[in-house]
Tab-separated table of C-alpha atoms and ligand atoms in Angstrom:
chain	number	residue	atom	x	y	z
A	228	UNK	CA	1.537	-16.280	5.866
A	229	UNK	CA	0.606	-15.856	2.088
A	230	UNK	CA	2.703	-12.624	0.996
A	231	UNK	CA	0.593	-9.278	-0.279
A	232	UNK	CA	0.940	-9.005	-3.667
A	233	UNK	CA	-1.155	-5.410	-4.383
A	234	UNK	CA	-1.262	-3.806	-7.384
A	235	UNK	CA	-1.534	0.024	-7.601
A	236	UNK	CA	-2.904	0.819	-10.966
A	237	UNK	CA	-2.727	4.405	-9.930
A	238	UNK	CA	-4.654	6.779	-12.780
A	239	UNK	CA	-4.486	3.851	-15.401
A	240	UNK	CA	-5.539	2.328	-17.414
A	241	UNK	CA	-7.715	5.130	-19.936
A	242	UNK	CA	-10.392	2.938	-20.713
A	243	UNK	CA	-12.670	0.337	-19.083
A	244	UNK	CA	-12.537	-2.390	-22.029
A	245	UNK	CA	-8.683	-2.117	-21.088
A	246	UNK	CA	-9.212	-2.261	-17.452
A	247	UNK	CA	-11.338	-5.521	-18.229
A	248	UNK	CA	-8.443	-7.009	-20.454
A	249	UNK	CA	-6.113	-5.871	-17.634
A	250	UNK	CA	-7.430	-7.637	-15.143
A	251	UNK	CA	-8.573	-10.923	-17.097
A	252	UNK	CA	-5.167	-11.953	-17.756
A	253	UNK	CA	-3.629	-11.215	-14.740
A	254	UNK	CA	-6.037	-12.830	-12.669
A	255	UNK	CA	-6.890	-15.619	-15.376
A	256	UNK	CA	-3.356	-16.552	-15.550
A	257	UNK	CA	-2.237	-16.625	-11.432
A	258	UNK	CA	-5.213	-18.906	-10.900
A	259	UNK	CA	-2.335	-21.558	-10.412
A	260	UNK	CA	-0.439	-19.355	-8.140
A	261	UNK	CA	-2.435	-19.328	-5.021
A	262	UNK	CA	1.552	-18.751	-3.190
A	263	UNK	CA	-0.040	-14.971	-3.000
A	264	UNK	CA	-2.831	-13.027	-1.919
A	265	UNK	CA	-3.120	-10.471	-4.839
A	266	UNK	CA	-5.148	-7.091	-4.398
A	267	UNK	CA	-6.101	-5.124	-7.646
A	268	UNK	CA	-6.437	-1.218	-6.848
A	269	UNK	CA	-8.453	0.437	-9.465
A	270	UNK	CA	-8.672	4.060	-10.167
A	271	UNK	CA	-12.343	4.467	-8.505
A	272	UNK	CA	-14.528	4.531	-11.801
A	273	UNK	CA	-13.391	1.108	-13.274
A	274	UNK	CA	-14.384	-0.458	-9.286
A	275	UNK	CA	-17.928	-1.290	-9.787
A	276	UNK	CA	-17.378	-2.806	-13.209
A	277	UNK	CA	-14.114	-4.736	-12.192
A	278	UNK	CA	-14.560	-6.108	-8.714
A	279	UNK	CA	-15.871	-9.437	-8.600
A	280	UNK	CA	-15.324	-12.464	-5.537
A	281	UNK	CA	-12.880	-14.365	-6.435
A	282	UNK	CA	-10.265	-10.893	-6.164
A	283	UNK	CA	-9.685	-8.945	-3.621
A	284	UNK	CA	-9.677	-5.136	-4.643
A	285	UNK	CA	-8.743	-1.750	-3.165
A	286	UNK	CA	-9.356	1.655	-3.715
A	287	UNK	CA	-6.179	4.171	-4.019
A	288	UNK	CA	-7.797	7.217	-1.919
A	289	UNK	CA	-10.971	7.416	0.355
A	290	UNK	CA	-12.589	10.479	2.713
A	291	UNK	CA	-12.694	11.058	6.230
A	292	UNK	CA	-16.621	11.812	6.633
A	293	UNK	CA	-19.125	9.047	5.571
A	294	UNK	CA	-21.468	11.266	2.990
A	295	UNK	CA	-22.605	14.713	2.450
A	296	UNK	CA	-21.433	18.097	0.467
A	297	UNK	CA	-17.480	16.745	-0.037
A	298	UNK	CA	-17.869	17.275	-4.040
A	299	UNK	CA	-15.266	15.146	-5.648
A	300	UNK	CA	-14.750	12.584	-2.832
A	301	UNK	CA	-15.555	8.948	-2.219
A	302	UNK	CA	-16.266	7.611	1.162
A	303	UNK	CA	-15.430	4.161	3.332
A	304	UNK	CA	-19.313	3.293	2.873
A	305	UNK	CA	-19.420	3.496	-0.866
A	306	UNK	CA	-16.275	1.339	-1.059
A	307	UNK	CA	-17.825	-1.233	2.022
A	308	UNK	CA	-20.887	-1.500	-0.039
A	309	UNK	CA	-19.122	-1.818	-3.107
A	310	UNK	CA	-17.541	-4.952	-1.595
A	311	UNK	CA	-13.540	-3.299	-1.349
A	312	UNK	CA	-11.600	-4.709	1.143
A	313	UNK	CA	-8.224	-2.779	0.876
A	314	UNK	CA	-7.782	1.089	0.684
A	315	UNK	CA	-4.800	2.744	0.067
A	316	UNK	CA	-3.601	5.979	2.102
A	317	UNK	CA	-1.034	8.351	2.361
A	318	UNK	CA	0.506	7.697	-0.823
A	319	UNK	CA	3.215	10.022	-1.595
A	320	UNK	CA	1.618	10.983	-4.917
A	321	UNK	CA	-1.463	12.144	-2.574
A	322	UNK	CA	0.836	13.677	-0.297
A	323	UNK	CA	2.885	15.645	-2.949
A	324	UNK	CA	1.251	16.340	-5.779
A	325	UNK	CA	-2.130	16.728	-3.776
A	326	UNK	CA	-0.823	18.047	-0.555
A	327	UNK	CA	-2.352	15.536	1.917
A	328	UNK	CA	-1.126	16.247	5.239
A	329	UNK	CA	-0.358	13.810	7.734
A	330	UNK	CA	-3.430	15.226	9.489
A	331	UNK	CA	-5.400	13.800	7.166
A	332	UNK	CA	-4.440	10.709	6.474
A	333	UNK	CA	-4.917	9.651	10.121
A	334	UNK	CA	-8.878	11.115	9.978
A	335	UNK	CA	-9.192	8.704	6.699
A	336	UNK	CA	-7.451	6.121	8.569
A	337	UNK	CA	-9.850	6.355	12.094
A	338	UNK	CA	-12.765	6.366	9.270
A	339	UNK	CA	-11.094	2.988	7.743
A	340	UNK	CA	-10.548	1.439	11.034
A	341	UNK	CA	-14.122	1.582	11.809
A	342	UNK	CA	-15.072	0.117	9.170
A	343	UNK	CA	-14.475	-3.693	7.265
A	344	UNK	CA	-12.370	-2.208	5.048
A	345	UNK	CA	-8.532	-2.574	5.588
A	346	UNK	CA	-5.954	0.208	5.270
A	347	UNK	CA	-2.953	0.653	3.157
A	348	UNK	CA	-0.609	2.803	4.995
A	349	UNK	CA	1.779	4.803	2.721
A	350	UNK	CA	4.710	6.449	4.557
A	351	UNK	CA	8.292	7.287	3.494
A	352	UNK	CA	11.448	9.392	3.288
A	353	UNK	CA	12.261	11.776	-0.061
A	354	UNK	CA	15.723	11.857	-1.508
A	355	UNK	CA	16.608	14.750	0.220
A	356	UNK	CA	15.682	13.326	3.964
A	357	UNK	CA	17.724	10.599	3.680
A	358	UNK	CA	20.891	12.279	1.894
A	359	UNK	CA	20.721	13.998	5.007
A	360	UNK	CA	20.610	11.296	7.137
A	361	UNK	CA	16.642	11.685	8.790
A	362	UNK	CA	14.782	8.873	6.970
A	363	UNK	CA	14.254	7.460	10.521
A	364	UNK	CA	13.436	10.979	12.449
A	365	UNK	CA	10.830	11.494	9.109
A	366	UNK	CA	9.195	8.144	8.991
A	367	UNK	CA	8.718	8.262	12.845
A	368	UNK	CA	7.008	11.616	12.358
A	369	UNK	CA	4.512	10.019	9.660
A	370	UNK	CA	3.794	7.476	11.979
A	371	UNK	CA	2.889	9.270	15.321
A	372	UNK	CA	0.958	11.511	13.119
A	373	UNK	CA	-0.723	9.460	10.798
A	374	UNK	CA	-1.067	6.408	13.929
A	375	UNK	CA	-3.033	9.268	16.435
A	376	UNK	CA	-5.568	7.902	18.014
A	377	UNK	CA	-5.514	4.441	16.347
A	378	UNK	CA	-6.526	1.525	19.167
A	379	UNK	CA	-4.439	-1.129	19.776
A	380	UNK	CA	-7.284	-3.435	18.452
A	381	UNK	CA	-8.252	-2.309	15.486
A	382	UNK	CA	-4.247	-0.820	14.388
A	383	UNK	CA	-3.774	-4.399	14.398
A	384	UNK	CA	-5.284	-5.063	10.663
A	385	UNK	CA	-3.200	-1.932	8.940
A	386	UNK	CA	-0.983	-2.869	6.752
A	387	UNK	CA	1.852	-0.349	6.413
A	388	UNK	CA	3.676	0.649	3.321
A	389	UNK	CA	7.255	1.448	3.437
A	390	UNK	CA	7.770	3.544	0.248
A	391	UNK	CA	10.677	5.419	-0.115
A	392	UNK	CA	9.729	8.033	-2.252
A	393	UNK	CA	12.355	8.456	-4.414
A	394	UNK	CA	12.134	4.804	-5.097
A	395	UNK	CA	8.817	5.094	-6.894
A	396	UNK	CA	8.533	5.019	-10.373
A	397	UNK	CA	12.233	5.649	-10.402
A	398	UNK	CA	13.699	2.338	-11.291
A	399	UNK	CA	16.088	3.110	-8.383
A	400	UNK	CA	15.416	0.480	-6.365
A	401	UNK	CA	16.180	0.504	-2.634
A	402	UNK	CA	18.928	-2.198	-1.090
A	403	UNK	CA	17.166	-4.716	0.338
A	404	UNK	CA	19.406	-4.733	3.613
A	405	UNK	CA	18.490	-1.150	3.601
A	406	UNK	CA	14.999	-2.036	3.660
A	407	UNK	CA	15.161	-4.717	6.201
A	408	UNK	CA	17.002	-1.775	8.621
A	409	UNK	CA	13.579	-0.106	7.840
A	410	UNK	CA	11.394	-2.680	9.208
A	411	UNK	CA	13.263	-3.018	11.957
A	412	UNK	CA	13.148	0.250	13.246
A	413	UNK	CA	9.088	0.489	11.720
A	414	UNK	CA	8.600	-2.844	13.807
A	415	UNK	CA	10.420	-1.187	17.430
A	416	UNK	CA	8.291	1.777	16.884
A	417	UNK	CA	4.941	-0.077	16.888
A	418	UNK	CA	6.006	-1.976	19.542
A	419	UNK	CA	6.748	0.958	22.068
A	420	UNK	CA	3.565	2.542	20.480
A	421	UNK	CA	1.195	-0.191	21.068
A	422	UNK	CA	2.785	-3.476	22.355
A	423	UNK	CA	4.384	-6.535	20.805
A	424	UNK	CA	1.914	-8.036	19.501
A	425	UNK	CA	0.164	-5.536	17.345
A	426	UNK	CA	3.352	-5.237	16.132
A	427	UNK	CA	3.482	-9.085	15.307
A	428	UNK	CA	0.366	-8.642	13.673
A	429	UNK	CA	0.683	-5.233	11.163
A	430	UNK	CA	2.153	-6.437	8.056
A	431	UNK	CA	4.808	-3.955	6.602
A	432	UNK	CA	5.305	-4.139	3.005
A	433	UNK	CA	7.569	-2.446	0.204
A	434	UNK	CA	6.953	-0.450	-2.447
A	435	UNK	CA	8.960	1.371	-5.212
A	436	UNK	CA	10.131	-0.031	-8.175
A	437	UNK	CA	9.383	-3.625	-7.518
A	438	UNK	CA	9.442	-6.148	-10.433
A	439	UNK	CA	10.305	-9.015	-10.920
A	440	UNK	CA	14.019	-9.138	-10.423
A	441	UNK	CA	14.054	-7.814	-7.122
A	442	UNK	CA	10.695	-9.096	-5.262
A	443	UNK	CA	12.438	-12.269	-4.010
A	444	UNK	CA	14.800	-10.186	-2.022
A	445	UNK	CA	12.268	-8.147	-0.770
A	446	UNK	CA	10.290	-10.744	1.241
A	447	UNK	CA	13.706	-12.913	1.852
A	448	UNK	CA	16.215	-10.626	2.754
A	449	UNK	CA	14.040	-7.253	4.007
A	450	UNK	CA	11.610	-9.754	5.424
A	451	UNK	CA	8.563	-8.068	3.938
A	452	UNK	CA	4.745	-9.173	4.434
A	453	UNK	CA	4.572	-8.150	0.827
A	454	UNK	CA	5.278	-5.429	-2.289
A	455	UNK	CA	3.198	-2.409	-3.062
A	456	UNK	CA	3.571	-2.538	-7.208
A	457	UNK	CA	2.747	0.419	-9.168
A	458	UNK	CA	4.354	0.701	-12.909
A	459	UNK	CA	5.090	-3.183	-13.084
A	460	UNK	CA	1.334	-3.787	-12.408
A	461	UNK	CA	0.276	-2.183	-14.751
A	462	UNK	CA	1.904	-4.849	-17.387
A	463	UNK	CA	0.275	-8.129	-17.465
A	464	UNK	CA	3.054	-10.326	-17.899
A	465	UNK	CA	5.657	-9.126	-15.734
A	466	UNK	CA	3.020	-8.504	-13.002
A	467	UNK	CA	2.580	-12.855	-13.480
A	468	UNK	CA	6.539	-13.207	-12.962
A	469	UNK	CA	6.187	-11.207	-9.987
A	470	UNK	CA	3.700	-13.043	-8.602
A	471	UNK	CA	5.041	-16.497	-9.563
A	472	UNK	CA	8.649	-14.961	-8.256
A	473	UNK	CA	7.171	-14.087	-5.065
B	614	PGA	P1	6.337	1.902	-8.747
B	614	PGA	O1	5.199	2.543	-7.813
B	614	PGA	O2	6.270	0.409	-8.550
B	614	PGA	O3	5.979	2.329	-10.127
B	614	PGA	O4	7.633	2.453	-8.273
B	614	PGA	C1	4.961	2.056	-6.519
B	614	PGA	C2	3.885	2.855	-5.870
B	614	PGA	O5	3.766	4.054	-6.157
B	614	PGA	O6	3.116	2.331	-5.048
């Protein structure tokens, strides 16, 4: 299985010509590379003018309702139509700085499962949770919550973030052994909350601070389906040496 190489371009870049530059040499230059499968997420105005077929492309945020007096939002149909295949969710920027609830995320999630599209499920522990020794009583939490409802059939196609949040943008890498101890214990719950082998079939990925140093141990020693990369995306040529370190 090719690993999941998605880039998270979060509110960036300012301008569409640099989008456009952006994403030419990135995806000009992996063309040899096809070790990957690389998905470019977009802040939602650059989409239309960006997404093309030989990419795959997410969005970073969707709604829970199809259409109709939401001002502000974006929903799975737009980004189905608009030929997406990825959506992220329940990043802990949304979650902090914009106060999505766990609630939430799983309503945007049902919405995502019945569509094409495939989700990008964020969860993770903050500094303080796992000083204090909960990361596993919080990420089980985000799970049951954000998981509610989810059929064994279609949970099979998430693909679920592990993103400790005082990883991101932090530099502060986590351990990969740490990680790996993660997966496992992300891996046993899907497996008592659906069976084996959705739980063979979600992919669980990292994210926070992931460049090109560290992605190797990432999908060798934590045993990741892939890396969620935000900052190191967002630079052409270390984004390549991630990919071709992958
Ligand atoms: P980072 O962000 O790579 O800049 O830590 C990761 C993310 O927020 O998904």
């Amino acid at each position: 299985m090719k690993p999941l190489i998605i880039a998270n371009w979060k509110c960036n870049p300012t301008t569409l010509n640099e989008a456009k530059e952006l994403l030419n040499s990135v995806v000009e230059r992996a063309k040899d590379f096809n070790n990957v499968e690389i998905v470019i997420c977009p802040p939602f105005v650059f989409l239309s003018s960006l997404i093309n077929d030989s990419t795959a492309f997410g969005a970073q945020n969707c709604y829970s309702e199809d259409k109709g007096a939401f001002t502000g939002e974006v929903s799975a149909l737009m980004l189905e139509d608009l030929g997406c295949k990825y959506v992220i969710l329940g990043h802990s920027e949304r979650r902090n700085i914009f106060k999505e609830t766990n609630q939430e995320i799983n309503l945007k999630l049902k919405k995502i499962l019945d569509s094409s599209l495939i989700p990008i499920l964020c969860i993770g522990e903050n500094r303080e949770d796992r000083e204090e020794g909960k990361t596993f009583e919080i990420l089980g939490e985000q799970l049951e919550a954000c998981l509610n409802g989810a059929s064994k059939e279609k949970a099979k196609k998430i693909v679920l973030a592990y993103e400790p949040v005082w990883a991101i943008g932090t530099g502060k890498f986590a351990e990969p052994s740490k990680i790996e101890e993660v997966r496992v214990f992300i891996k046993e719950f899907l497996s008592k909350k659906f069976d084996e082998d959705v739980s063979n079939e979600i992919k669980i990925i990292y994210g926070g601070s992931v460049d090109s140093k560290n992605v190797h141990s990432y999908l060798t020693e934590s045993n990741m389906s892939g890396v969620l990369v935000g900052g190191a995306s967002l630079k052409a040529n270390e984004f390549l040496e991630i990919i071709k370190s992958a």
